[in-house]
Structure formats: structure tokens, C-alpha cells
Short mmCIF file of C-alpha atoms in Angstrom, two decimals:
data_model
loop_
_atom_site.label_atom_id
_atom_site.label_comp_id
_atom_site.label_asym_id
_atom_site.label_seq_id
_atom_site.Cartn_x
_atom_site.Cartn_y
_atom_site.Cartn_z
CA UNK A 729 0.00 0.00 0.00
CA UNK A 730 1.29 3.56 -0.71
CA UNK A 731 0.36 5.31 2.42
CA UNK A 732 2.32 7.30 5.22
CA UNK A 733 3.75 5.38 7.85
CA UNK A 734 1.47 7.13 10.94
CA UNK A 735 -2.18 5.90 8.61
CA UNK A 736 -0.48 2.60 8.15
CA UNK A 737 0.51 1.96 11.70
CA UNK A 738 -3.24 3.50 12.43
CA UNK A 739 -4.64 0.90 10.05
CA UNK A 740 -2.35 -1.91 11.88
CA UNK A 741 -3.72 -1.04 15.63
CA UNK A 742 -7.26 -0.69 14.08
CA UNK A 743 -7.20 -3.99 12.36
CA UNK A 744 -5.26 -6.30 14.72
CA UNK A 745 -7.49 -5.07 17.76
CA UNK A 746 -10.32 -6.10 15.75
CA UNK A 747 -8.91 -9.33 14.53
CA UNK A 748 -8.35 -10.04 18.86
CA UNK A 749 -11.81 -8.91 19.38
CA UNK A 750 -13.19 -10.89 16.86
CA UNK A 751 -11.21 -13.99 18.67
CA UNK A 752 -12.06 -13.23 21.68
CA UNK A 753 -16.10 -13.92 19.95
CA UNK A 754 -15.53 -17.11 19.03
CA UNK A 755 -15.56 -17.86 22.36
CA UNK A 756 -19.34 -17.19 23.09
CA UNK A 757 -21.79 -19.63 23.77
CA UNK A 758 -24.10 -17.28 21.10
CA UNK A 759 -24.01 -19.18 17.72
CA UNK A 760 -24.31 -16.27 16.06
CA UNK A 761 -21.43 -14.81 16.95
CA UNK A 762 -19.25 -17.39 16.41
CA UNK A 763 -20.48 -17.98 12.82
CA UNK A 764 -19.18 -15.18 11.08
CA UNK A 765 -16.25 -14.15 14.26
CA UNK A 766 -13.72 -16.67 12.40
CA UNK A 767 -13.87 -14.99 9.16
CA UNK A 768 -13.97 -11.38 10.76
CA UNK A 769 -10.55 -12.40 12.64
CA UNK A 770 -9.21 -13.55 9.50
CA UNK A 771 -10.11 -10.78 7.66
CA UNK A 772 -8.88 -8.42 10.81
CA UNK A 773 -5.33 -9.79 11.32
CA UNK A 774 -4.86 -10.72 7.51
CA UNK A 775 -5.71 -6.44 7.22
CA UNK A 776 -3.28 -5.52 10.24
CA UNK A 777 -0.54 -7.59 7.94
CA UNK A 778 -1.44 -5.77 4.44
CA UNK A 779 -1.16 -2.17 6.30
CA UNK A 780 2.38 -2.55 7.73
CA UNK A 781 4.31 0.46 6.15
CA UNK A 782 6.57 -1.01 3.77
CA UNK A 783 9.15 1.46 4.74
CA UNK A 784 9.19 -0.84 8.01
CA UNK A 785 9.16 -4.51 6.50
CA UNK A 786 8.95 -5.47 2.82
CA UNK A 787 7.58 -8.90 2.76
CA UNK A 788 9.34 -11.52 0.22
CA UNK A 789 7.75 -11.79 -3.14
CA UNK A 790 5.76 -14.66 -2.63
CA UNK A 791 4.05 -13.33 0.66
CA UNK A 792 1.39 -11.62 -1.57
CA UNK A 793 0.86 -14.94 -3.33
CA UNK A 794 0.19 -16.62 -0.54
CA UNK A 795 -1.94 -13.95 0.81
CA UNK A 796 -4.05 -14.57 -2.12
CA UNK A 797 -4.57 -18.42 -1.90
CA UNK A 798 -5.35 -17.67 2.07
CA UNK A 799 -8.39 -15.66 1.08
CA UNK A 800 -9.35 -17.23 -1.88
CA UNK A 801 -9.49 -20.24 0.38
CA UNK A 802 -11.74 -18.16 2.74
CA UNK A 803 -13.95 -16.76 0.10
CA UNK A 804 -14.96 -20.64 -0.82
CA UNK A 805 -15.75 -21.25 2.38
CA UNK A 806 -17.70 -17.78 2.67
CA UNK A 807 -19.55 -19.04 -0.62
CA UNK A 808 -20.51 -22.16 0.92
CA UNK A 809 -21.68 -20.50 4.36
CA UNK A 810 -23.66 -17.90 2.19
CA UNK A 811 -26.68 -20.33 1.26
CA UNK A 812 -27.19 -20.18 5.39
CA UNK A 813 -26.66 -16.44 6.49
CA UNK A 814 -26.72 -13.64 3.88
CA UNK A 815 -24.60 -11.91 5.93
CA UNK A 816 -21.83 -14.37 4.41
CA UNK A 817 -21.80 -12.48 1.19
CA UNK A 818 -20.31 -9.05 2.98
CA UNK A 819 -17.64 -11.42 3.88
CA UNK A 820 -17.57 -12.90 0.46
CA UNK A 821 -16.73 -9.23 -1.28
CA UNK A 822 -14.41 -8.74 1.87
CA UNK A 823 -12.22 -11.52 1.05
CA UNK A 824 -12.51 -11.41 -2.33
CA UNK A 825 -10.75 -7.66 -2.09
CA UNK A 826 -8.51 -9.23 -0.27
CA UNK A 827 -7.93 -11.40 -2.64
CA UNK A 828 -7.41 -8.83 -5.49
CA UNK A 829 -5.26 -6.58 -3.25
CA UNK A 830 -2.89 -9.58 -2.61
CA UNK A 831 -2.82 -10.09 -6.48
CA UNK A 832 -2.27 -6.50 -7.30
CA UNK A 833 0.73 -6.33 -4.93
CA UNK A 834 2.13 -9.51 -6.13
CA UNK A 835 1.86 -8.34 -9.21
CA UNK A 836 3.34 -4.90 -8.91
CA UNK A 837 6.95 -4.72 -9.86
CA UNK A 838 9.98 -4.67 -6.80
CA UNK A 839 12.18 -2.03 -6.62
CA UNK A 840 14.03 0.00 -3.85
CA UNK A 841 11.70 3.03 -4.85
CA UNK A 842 8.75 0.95 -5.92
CA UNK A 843 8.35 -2.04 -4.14
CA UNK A 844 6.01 -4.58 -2.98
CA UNK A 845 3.54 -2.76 -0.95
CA UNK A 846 1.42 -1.51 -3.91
CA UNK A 847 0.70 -0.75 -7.13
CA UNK A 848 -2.26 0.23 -9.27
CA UNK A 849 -5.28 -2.05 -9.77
CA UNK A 850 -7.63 -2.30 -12.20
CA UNK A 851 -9.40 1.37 -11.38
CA UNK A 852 -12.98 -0.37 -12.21
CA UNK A 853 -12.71 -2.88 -9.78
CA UNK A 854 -11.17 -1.09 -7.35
CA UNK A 855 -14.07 1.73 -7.88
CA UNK A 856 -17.11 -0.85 -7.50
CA UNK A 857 -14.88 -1.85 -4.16
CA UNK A 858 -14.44 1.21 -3.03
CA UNK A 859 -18.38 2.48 -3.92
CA UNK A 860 -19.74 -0.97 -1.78
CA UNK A 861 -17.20 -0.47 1.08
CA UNK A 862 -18.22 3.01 1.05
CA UNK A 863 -22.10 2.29 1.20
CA UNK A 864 -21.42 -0.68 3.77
CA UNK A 865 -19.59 1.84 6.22
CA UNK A 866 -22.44 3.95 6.02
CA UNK A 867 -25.11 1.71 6.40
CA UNK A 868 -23.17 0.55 9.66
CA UNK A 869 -22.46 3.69 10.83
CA UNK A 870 -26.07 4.38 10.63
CA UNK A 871 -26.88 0.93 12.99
CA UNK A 872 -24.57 2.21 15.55
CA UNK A 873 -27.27 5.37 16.24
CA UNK A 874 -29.16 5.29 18.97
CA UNK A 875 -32.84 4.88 18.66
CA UNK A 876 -35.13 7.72 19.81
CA UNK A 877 -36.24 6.99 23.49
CA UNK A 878 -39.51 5.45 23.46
CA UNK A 879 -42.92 5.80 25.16
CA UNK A 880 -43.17 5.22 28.74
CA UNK A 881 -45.59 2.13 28.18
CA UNK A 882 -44.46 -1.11 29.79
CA UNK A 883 -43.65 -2.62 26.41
CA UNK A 884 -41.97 0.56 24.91
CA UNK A 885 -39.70 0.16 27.76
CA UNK A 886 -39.05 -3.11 26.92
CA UNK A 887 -38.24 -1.74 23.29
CA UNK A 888 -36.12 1.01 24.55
CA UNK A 889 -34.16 -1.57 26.26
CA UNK A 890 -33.57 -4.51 23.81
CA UNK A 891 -33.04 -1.60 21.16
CA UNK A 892 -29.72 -0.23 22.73
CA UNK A 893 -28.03 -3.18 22.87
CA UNK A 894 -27.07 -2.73 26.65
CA UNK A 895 -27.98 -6.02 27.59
CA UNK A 896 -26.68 -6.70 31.66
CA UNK A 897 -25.64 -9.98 31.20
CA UNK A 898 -23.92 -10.53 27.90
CA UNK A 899 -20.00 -10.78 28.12
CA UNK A 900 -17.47 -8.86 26.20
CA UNK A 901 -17.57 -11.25 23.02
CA UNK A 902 -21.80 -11.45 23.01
CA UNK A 903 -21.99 -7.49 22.28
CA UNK A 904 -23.75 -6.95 19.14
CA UNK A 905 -22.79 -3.33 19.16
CA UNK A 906 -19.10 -4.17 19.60
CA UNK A 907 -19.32 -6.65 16.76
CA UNK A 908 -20.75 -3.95 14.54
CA UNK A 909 -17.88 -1.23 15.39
CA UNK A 910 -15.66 -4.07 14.70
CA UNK A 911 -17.57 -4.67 11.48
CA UNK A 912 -17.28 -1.00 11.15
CA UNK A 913 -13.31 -0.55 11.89
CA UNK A 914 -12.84 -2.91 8.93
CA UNK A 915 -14.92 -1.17 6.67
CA UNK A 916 -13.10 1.98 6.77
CA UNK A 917 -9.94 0.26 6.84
CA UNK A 918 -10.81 -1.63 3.38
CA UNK A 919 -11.63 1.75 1.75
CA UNK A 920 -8.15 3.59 3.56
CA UNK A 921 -6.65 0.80 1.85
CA UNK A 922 -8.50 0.37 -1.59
CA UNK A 923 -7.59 4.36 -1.65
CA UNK A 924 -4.44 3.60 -1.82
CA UNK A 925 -4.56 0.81 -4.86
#
């Protein structure tokens, strides 16, 4: 990636705190979320990797290859898992820019001034990428805000409640709103990094 070293060292924090997050879900006894956490850490840590300023660590030529076969492995299984949860197809187009990333930078040529952390991409691809990541990180952004406080009836309280995702009792990986700022974090760190291409 051609970015500055402070955004790419951002973009490392951001992912691989999502990736541990997303680790520490597959611990919870909700099936939910550990059914897509697996891919999300994946995704997260696999991110954290890609943003490491190159000025810091150039990876050997084949790294990017093997990048590629890791997610193209992961977007098979995402196609398979996407006949039970829709949500599966996000994480098909997530890996799946992974994917084409990884190829773009193992295809991009090495040298001490232009090296293996980027290179162009084909811009329509990269635009249709950048458009859906763009609408997806909206769209989640919106989520994350707060319903409007609801009316003092027993079961609009009950509403008000479930709505805000507070719940007493869940544990740290059970948090549906901390799964979508997760969700969220890697969102905006697919279009930082598809800005880049």
C-alpha cells in the first residue's frame, strides 16, 4: 500500500485489535457470533498484515501470493456458508478484495523506490470496491445510532431496552454493538486501503 507510515501503523492497531476482538467472539456460547467471528478475525489480522508500512518490512515476493490463496481459500468457504446467512456475502466481497489486493501487490513490480507494498489495480474494480465499502460503512455507521427513546408504556420500555443493545448480562464477546464497530473498523480500513490501490 502507498500510504504514510502514521495511517499505516493506524490501520495496523485498528485492524489487529479487531482481529483479537473478533477472537475473543468465538468464544461465546451465542451461535451467532461465532459464525461469522472466524472470518472477521481472518479478515482483521490478515488487514493488520497488508497495512504494515513497507518502509518498516517489505515482505518476500511470494508473501502476496500466498496472501491470495489464504483468502481465496476463505472466500470458498464464505460461498458455501452464504446459502445459510446472507450476511456471508459481505464477507464474500471482503475476502474477495482481499484477494485482489494480494494479487495486485504480487503483481506490482519490486524495486528500492517501488516495491512490494502496492501498485495500481484495475481502477474499475477497485471503484465498485471502493463504492460498496463506502455504502457498507455507512449503512453501519447508521446501525450504531441510537434509537429515539420510546414511550413510557411497559412494552416501549421493553423496546427502549432490547433496542440499545445494553444487555446486563452478555460478556465482552456477546456485544452486538461491539461486533458492529468491529464490522465498522474494517470497513473503513478496506476503503483507507482500496484508496491507496
Amino acid at each position: 500500500m502507498h500510504t504514510t507510515a502514521s495511517l499505516g501503523w493506524l490501520l495496523v492497531a485498528l485492524c489487529a485489535a479487531t482481529g483479537a476482538y473478533c477472537l475473543l467472539r468465538m468464544r461465546s456460547p451465542v451461535a451467532e457470533q461465532r459464525s461469522t467471528a472466524g472470518g472477521e478475525a481472518l479478515m482483521g489480522f490478515g488487514m493488520a498484515v497488508m497495512a504494515v508500512p513497507a518502509a518498516v518490512f517489505t515482505p518476500p515476493a511470494w508473501a502476496w501470493s500466498a496472501c491470495a490463496v489464504v483468502f481465496g481459500v476463505a472466500a470458498l468457504h464464505d460461498l458455501w456458508s452464504a446459502r445459510r446467512s446472507r450476511h456471508h456475502l459481505h464477507h464474500l466481497v471482503g475476502t474477495g478484495a482481499m484477494v485482489y489486493m494480494s494479487a495486485t501487490m504480487a503483481a506490482s513490480p519490486s524495486s528500492p523506490h517501488h516495491h512490494a507494498h502496492g501498485g495500481s489495480g484495475t481502477p474499475l474494480v477497485t471503484g465498485a470496491l471502493l463504492l460498496y465499502f463506502a455504502g457498507y460503512v455507512l449503512l453501519s455507521g447508521a446501525r450504531l445510532v441510537p434509537a429515539p427513546p420510546a414511550t413510557a408504556t411497559a412494552a416501549g420500555r421493553a423496546t427502549a431496552t432490547a433496542g440499545t443493545g445494553g444487555g446486563g448480562d452478555l460478556g465482552w464477546g456477546d456485544r452486538p454493538e461491539l461486533a458492529r464497530v468491529c464490522r465498522l473498523t474494517m470497513g473503513l480500513a478496506m476503503v483507507a486501503m482500496l484508496l491507496t490501490m
